[in-house]
XYZ file of C-alpha atoms in Angstrom:
350
model
C -91.150 -107.256 -230.431
C -93.904 -105.472 -232.790
C -91.683 -102.647 -233.258
C -88.911 -105.055 -234.378
C -91.054 -106.665 -236.928
C -92.215 -103.211 -238.232
C -88.743 -102.013 -238.944
C -87.594 -105.354 -240.694
C -90.799 -105.025 -242.727
C -89.716 -101.612 -244.010
C -86.266 -102.733 -244.716
C -87.728 -105.968 -246.770
C -90.216 -103.413 -248.530
C -87.075 -101.199 -249.644
C -84.924 -104.463 -250.831
C -87.932 -105.970 -252.583
C -88.659 -102.521 -254.260
C -85.349 -102.148 -255.574
C -85.097 -105.638 -256.625
C -88.090 -105.632 -258.998
C -88.331 -105.788 -262.651
C -86.431 -102.911 -264.130
C -88.538 -100.638 -266.185
C -86.673 -97.372 -266.325
C -86.601 -94.402 -268.728
C -82.930 -93.203 -268.927
C -82.552 -89.848 -270.739
C -86.431 -89.072 -270.705
C -86.373 -85.811 -268.450
C -84.791 -82.298 -268.591
C -83.140 -80.089 -266.032
C -80.999 -83.003 -264.763
C -79.018 -80.521 -262.506
C -81.839 -80.873 -260.085
C -80.444 -84.539 -259.447
C -76.960 -83.098 -258.070
C -77.224 -83.476 -254.433
C -76.815 -80.350 -252.592
C -75.160 -80.028 -249.223
C -71.679 -81.265 -248.153
C -73.256 -83.405 -245.349
C -75.812 -85.061 -247.162
C -73.418 -85.803 -249.809
C -70.756 -87.324 -247.512
C -73.411 -89.645 -246.021
C -74.119 -91.412 -249.307
C -77.247 -89.058 -250.048
C -79.146 -90.734 -247.496
C -80.745 -87.751 -245.588
C -84.448 -87.690 -246.049
C -84.961 -88.699 -242.514
C -82.430 -86.593 -241.222
C -83.438 -82.975 -239.495
C -82.168 -80.076 -238.048
C -79.880 -79.144 -240.980
C -80.432 -76.514 -243.471
C -79.233 -78.941 -246.329
C -82.887 -80.557 -245.586
C -84.148 -77.827 -248.036
C -83.172 -79.996 -250.929
C -83.534 -83.509 -249.528
C -86.865 -83.101 -247.357
C -88.072 -79.707 -246.629
C -89.662 -81.230 -243.433
C -86.280 -81.549 -241.965
C -85.853 -77.602 -241.445
C -88.703 -77.300 -239.043
C -86.244 -79.014 -236.397
C -83.841 -76.017 -236.850
C -83.256 -74.218 -233.363
C -81.819 -71.037 -234.835
C -81.982 -69.253 -237.885
C -79.216 -70.151 -240.345
C -77.516 -69.280 -243.566
C -75.328 -71.701 -245.790
C -73.544 -71.747 -248.872
C -72.016 -74.769 -250.867
C -69.600 -74.641 -253.584
C -69.227 -78.042 -255.737
C -66.896 -78.115 -258.789
C -68.576 -80.717 -260.885
C -67.546 -82.782 -263.565
C -65.885 -81.609 -266.961
C -65.429 -77.931 -265.486
C -69.114 -77.576 -264.527
C -69.604 -75.441 -261.272
C -72.419 -75.684 -258.753
C -73.488 -73.290 -256.079
C -76.234 -73.999 -253.749
C -77.157 -71.186 -251.026
C -79.707 -71.065 -248.492
C -81.172 -69.164 -245.648
C -83.827 -69.917 -243.034
C -85.680 -67.812 -240.513
C -87.140 -69.579 -237.470
C -90.504 -67.920 -236.418
C -91.756 -69.287 -233.002
C -95.222 -70.588 -233.148
C -95.490 -69.907 -236.798
C -92.781 -72.297 -238.228
C -89.654 -71.997 -240.422
C -89.505 -70.114 -243.503
C -86.567 -70.665 -246.130
C -85.156 -69.621 -249.362
C -82.734 -71.425 -251.554
C -80.824 -70.542 -254.856
C -79.268 -73.477 -257.168
C -77.033 -72.076 -260.177
C -74.921 -74.338 -262.304
C -72.478 -72.746 -264.884
C -71.343 -74.969 -267.675
C -68.719 -72.293 -268.827
C -67.912 -71.369 -272.261
C -67.997 -73.878 -275.332
C -67.029 -73.358 -279.009
C -69.835 -72.802 -281.457
C -69.436 -75.597 -284.308
C -71.177 -76.568 -287.402
C -70.692 -78.901 -290.563
C -68.414 -76.573 -292.289
C -66.306 -75.388 -289.065
C -66.198 -78.547 -286.845
C -63.170 -77.080 -285.142
C -65.077 -73.830 -284.239
C -66.424 -70.659 -285.926
C -64.777 -68.506 -283.515
C -67.774 -67.846 -281.492
C -68.417 -69.254 -278.020
C -71.873 -69.815 -276.084
C -72.671 -70.527 -272.626
C -75.125 -72.547 -270.844
C -76.383 -72.319 -267.288
C -79.156 -73.377 -265.110
C -81.161 -71.717 -262.095
C -83.567 -72.440 -259.758
C -84.864 -70.630 -256.693
C -87.253 -72.040 -254.066
C -89.317 -70.719 -251.272
C -89.958 -73.078 -248.362
C -92.160 -73.331 -245.368
C -91.889 -76.031 -242.599
C -93.539 -76.653 -239.242
C -93.859 -79.171 -236.418
C -97.117 -80.055 -235.812
C -95.817 -82.027 -232.717
C -92.240 -82.782 -231.321
C -92.348 -85.941 -233.239
C -94.043 -84.932 -236.680
C -93.083 -82.076 -239.163
C -94.109 -81.407 -242.590
C -92.808 -79.290 -245.316
C -93.012 -77.628 -248.474
C -91.010 -75.796 -251.555
C -92.163 -74.171 -254.372
C -89.609 -73.150 -256.976
C -89.063 -71.545 -260.248
C -86.662 -73.324 -262.606
C -84.677 -72.101 -265.611
C -82.282 -73.572 -268.134
C -80.576 -71.666 -270.659
C -78.372 -72.579 -273.508
C -76.890 -69.837 -275.847
C -80.162 -67.776 -277.226
C -82.634 -70.460 -276.207
C -84.068 -70.953 -272.766
C -86.832 -72.888 -270.774
C -88.934 -72.432 -267.628
C -90.964 -74.508 -265.150
C -92.306 -74.387 -261.943
C -92.373 -77.432 -259.395
C -93.009 -78.404 -255.830
C -91.157 -80.497 -253.294
C -93.148 -81.648 -250.366
C -92.105 -83.956 -247.225
C -92.916 -85.049 -243.715
C -90.926 -86.611 -240.830
C -92.097 -88.846 -238.172
C -89.824 -89.252 -235.234
C -91.188 -92.461 -233.604
C -90.408 -94.120 -230.151
C -89.219 -97.534 -231.869
C -85.881 -98.305 -229.980
C -86.040 -95.050 -227.956
C -84.730 -95.237 -224.710
C -87.660 -95.419 -222.064
C -89.981 -95.208 -225.226
C -89.640 -91.650 -225.376
C -91.179 -90.054 -228.857
C -88.281 -88.300 -230.999
C -85.617 -90.006 -229.446
C -85.837 -93.268 -231.593
C -86.094 -94.332 -235.144
C -87.008 -91.542 -237.412
C -88.883 -92.226 -240.682
C -88.820 -89.635 -243.655
C -90.537 -89.309 -246.967
C -90.284 -86.580 -249.893
C -91.365 -86.146 -253.401
C -89.296 -83.476 -255.267
C -89.575 -81.548 -258.613
C -93.577 -82.223 -258.960
C -94.149 -79.731 -261.672
C -94.637 -78.705 -265.267
C -92.695 -79.523 -268.398
C -89.990 -77.450 -269.866
C -89.631 -76.648 -273.443
C -86.843 -74.573 -274.979
C -87.848 -71.711 -277.084
C -85.453 -68.806 -278.731
C -84.390 -66.662 -281.864
C -82.163 -69.599 -283.050
C -85.214 -71.549 -283.737
C -86.642 -68.704 -285.984
C -85.596 -69.578 -289.686
C -86.576 -68.714 -293.133
C -88.288 -71.700 -295.187
C -89.178 -72.096 -298.594
C -91.990 -74.603 -298.299
C -92.100 -75.414 -302.067
C -88.388 -75.367 -303.647
C -89.596 -76.607 -306.888
C -92.058 -74.067 -307.716
C -91.842 -70.233 -308.613
C -93.876 -67.609 -307.391
C -94.298 -68.910 -303.969
C -92.920 -66.825 -301.121
C -89.271 -68.204 -300.617
C -88.357 -67.022 -297.181
C -91.494 -67.563 -295.229
C -90.822 -67.093 -291.544
C -90.906 -70.341 -289.671
C -90.246 -71.572 -286.049
C -88.941 -74.810 -285.118
C -90.966 -76.703 -282.275
C -88.933 -78.383 -279.560
C -90.316 -81.444 -277.548
C -91.758 -80.473 -273.853
C -89.701 -82.753 -271.308
C -90.904 -83.804 -267.793
C -88.689 -82.777 -264.799
C -86.699 -85.507 -262.910
C -89.474 -86.529 -260.444
C -87.915 -88.080 -257.424
C -89.794 -90.074 -254.705
C -87.613 -90.790 -251.546
C -88.444 -92.657 -248.307
C -85.925 -93.509 -245.439
C -84.995 -94.367 -241.873
C -82.470 -92.698 -239.479
C -81.552 -94.159 -236.167
C -79.011 -92.877 -233.491
C -77.751 -96.111 -231.533
C -75.444 -93.980 -229.423
C -76.901 -90.929 -227.870
C -74.944 -88.936 -225.003
C -74.068 -85.320 -224.333
C -70.573 -85.733 -225.778
C -71.120 -88.066 -228.723
C -73.635 -89.056 -231.198
C -73.703 -92.045 -234.086
C -76.377 -91.770 -236.458
C -77.171 -94.100 -239.287
C -79.664 -93.745 -242.226
C -80.941 -95.509 -245.213
C -82.856 -94.134 -248.018
C -84.694 -95.851 -250.924
C -85.142 -93.987 -254.124
C -87.904 -94.086 -256.857
C -87.035 -91.846 -259.913
C -89.128 -91.394 -262.918
C -85.953 -91.706 -265.052
C -84.062 -94.499 -263.792
C -84.128 -97.680 -261.936
C -84.699 -97.577 -257.845
C -81.663 -97.916 -255.829
C -80.742 -97.379 -252.150
C -78.314 -94.967 -250.651
C -76.758 -95.777 -247.124
C -74.820 -93.731 -244.651
C -73.769 -92.789 -241.319
C -72.402 -89.475 -239.024
C -70.369 -89.751 -235.888
C -70.511 -86.205 -234.055
C -68.147 -85.534 -231.065
C -68.991 -82.354 -228.928
C -66.108 -80.542 -226.951
C -67.749 -78.603 -224.243
C -67.928 -74.838 -224.790
C -65.834 -75.358 -228.251
C -68.097 -77.176 -230.791
C -68.798 -80.154 -232.570
C -66.495 -82.507 -234.859
C -68.107 -84.753 -237.434
C -66.844 -87.803 -239.340
C -69.473 -89.208 -242.268
C -69.130 -91.879 -244.560
C -71.825 -93.752 -246.975
C -72.354 -95.392 -250.142
C -74.689 -93.936 -253.026
C -76.907 -96.237 -255.347
C -76.550 -99.537 -253.916
C -78.422 -102.147 -256.284
C -78.419 -99.906 -259.252
C -76.743 -101.548 -262.459
C -73.906 -99.605 -264.184
C -74.056 -96.956 -261.395
C -70.782 -94.546 -261.640
C -71.282 -93.626 -258.101
C -70.287 -95.616 -254.909
C -68.323 -94.510 -251.848
C -68.682 -91.147 -250.256
C -67.029 -89.514 -247.254
C -66.141 -86.173 -245.684
C -66.436 -84.589 -242.389
C -66.828 -81.021 -240.695
C -66.726 -78.975 -237.589
C -69.208 -76.613 -235.956
C -67.538 -73.925 -233.777
C -69.478 -72.200 -231.262
C -69.078 -68.453 -231.304
C -70.015 -65.425 -228.877
C -73.317 -64.551 -228.989
C -75.146 -67.891 -229.156
C -73.802 -67.990 -233.056
C -72.037 -71.041 -234.711
C -69.629 -71.256 -237.599
C -70.270 -74.691 -239.593
C -67.685 -75.933 -242.057
C -68.219 -79.191 -244.094
C -66.598 -81.350 -246.787
C -67.466 -84.022 -248.831
C -66.468 -86.291 -251.411
C -68.086 -88.604 -253.810
C -66.736 -91.374 -256.167
C -68.109 -90.983 -259.725
C -66.579 -93.995 -261.439
C -64.901 -93.157 -264.611
C -65.768 -89.348 -264.192
C -63.323 -89.440 -261.557
C -63.939 -88.025 -257.792
C -66.359 -84.892 -257.019
C -65.850 -82.431 -253.975
C -68.219 -80.430 -252.196
C -67.206 -77.237 -249.874
C -70.041 -75.811 -247.484
C -69.709 -72.740 -245.055
C -72.725 -72.157 -242.666
C -73.827 -69.732 -239.800
C -76.314 -69.892 -237.395
C -77.535 -66.987 -235.569
């Protein structure tokens, strides 16, 4: 009974959290590409993934999750985003017995070519400029016990718009606790999982570049002064999109050939109101062949005027010779007026 009371209190805490008075700072952070969810499996589950483990995509959601990888792995996701923006997320992890799991990840966002315009040439000057975002992270995760793990990611972030660029350094930290709540025979690691993470805790970003250097006449009405003093515009420094997540995951159905996992996450960002993500995953195992997955969820419950909503997708994990597996995942997200986005992931374990 105490276990049930504890879980009910956690759920009520999440609901009261997101129902509190809204004081948000929309548009007050930079490097918004860090808020794009990475990995097809998490995206299909409504991005409720902070308490999930054993998947390489956990590097983005909660680095503690990669501590439960059984084998070394590689994964690459391609996600055509809105208005012809393309996103690529690649990651690789090496499992080191008695040491932990080391992983590296790369995120790249390409905004394509755009026309250069000014007041005199609002249809374009004939020139084009590009913009891109990039982040590279190094992660370490370890199981202190079979029911507890921690993880951390250090990452460098860079954003570039034409001749201007900005850089920052950030950390992601997370833990996962695998409890015995609702577990068969009270076994730890077989019951309710609790995950917590904080993402993008780091320095501010400030753009700089040659286009900010301009000749300045500090006194137009006076003669004899220097008319072309070299001056430089100083841009404002902006915070990164800090995100705190706490979530629960539980598998009410667990057997040798099928598993049903349900998950819920509560989100507290520094640039928006709180919200909740929910999701589920059904896995069907075929002996000596592989696993088939069906996933669904809902993103940003209780967030007013959210453009997101239903998510879904599926995947397959094929068992190969030499104890290797090939993983193919797909996901879609509803994004309101912006349409539907898709994510494709190809992975390998070895």
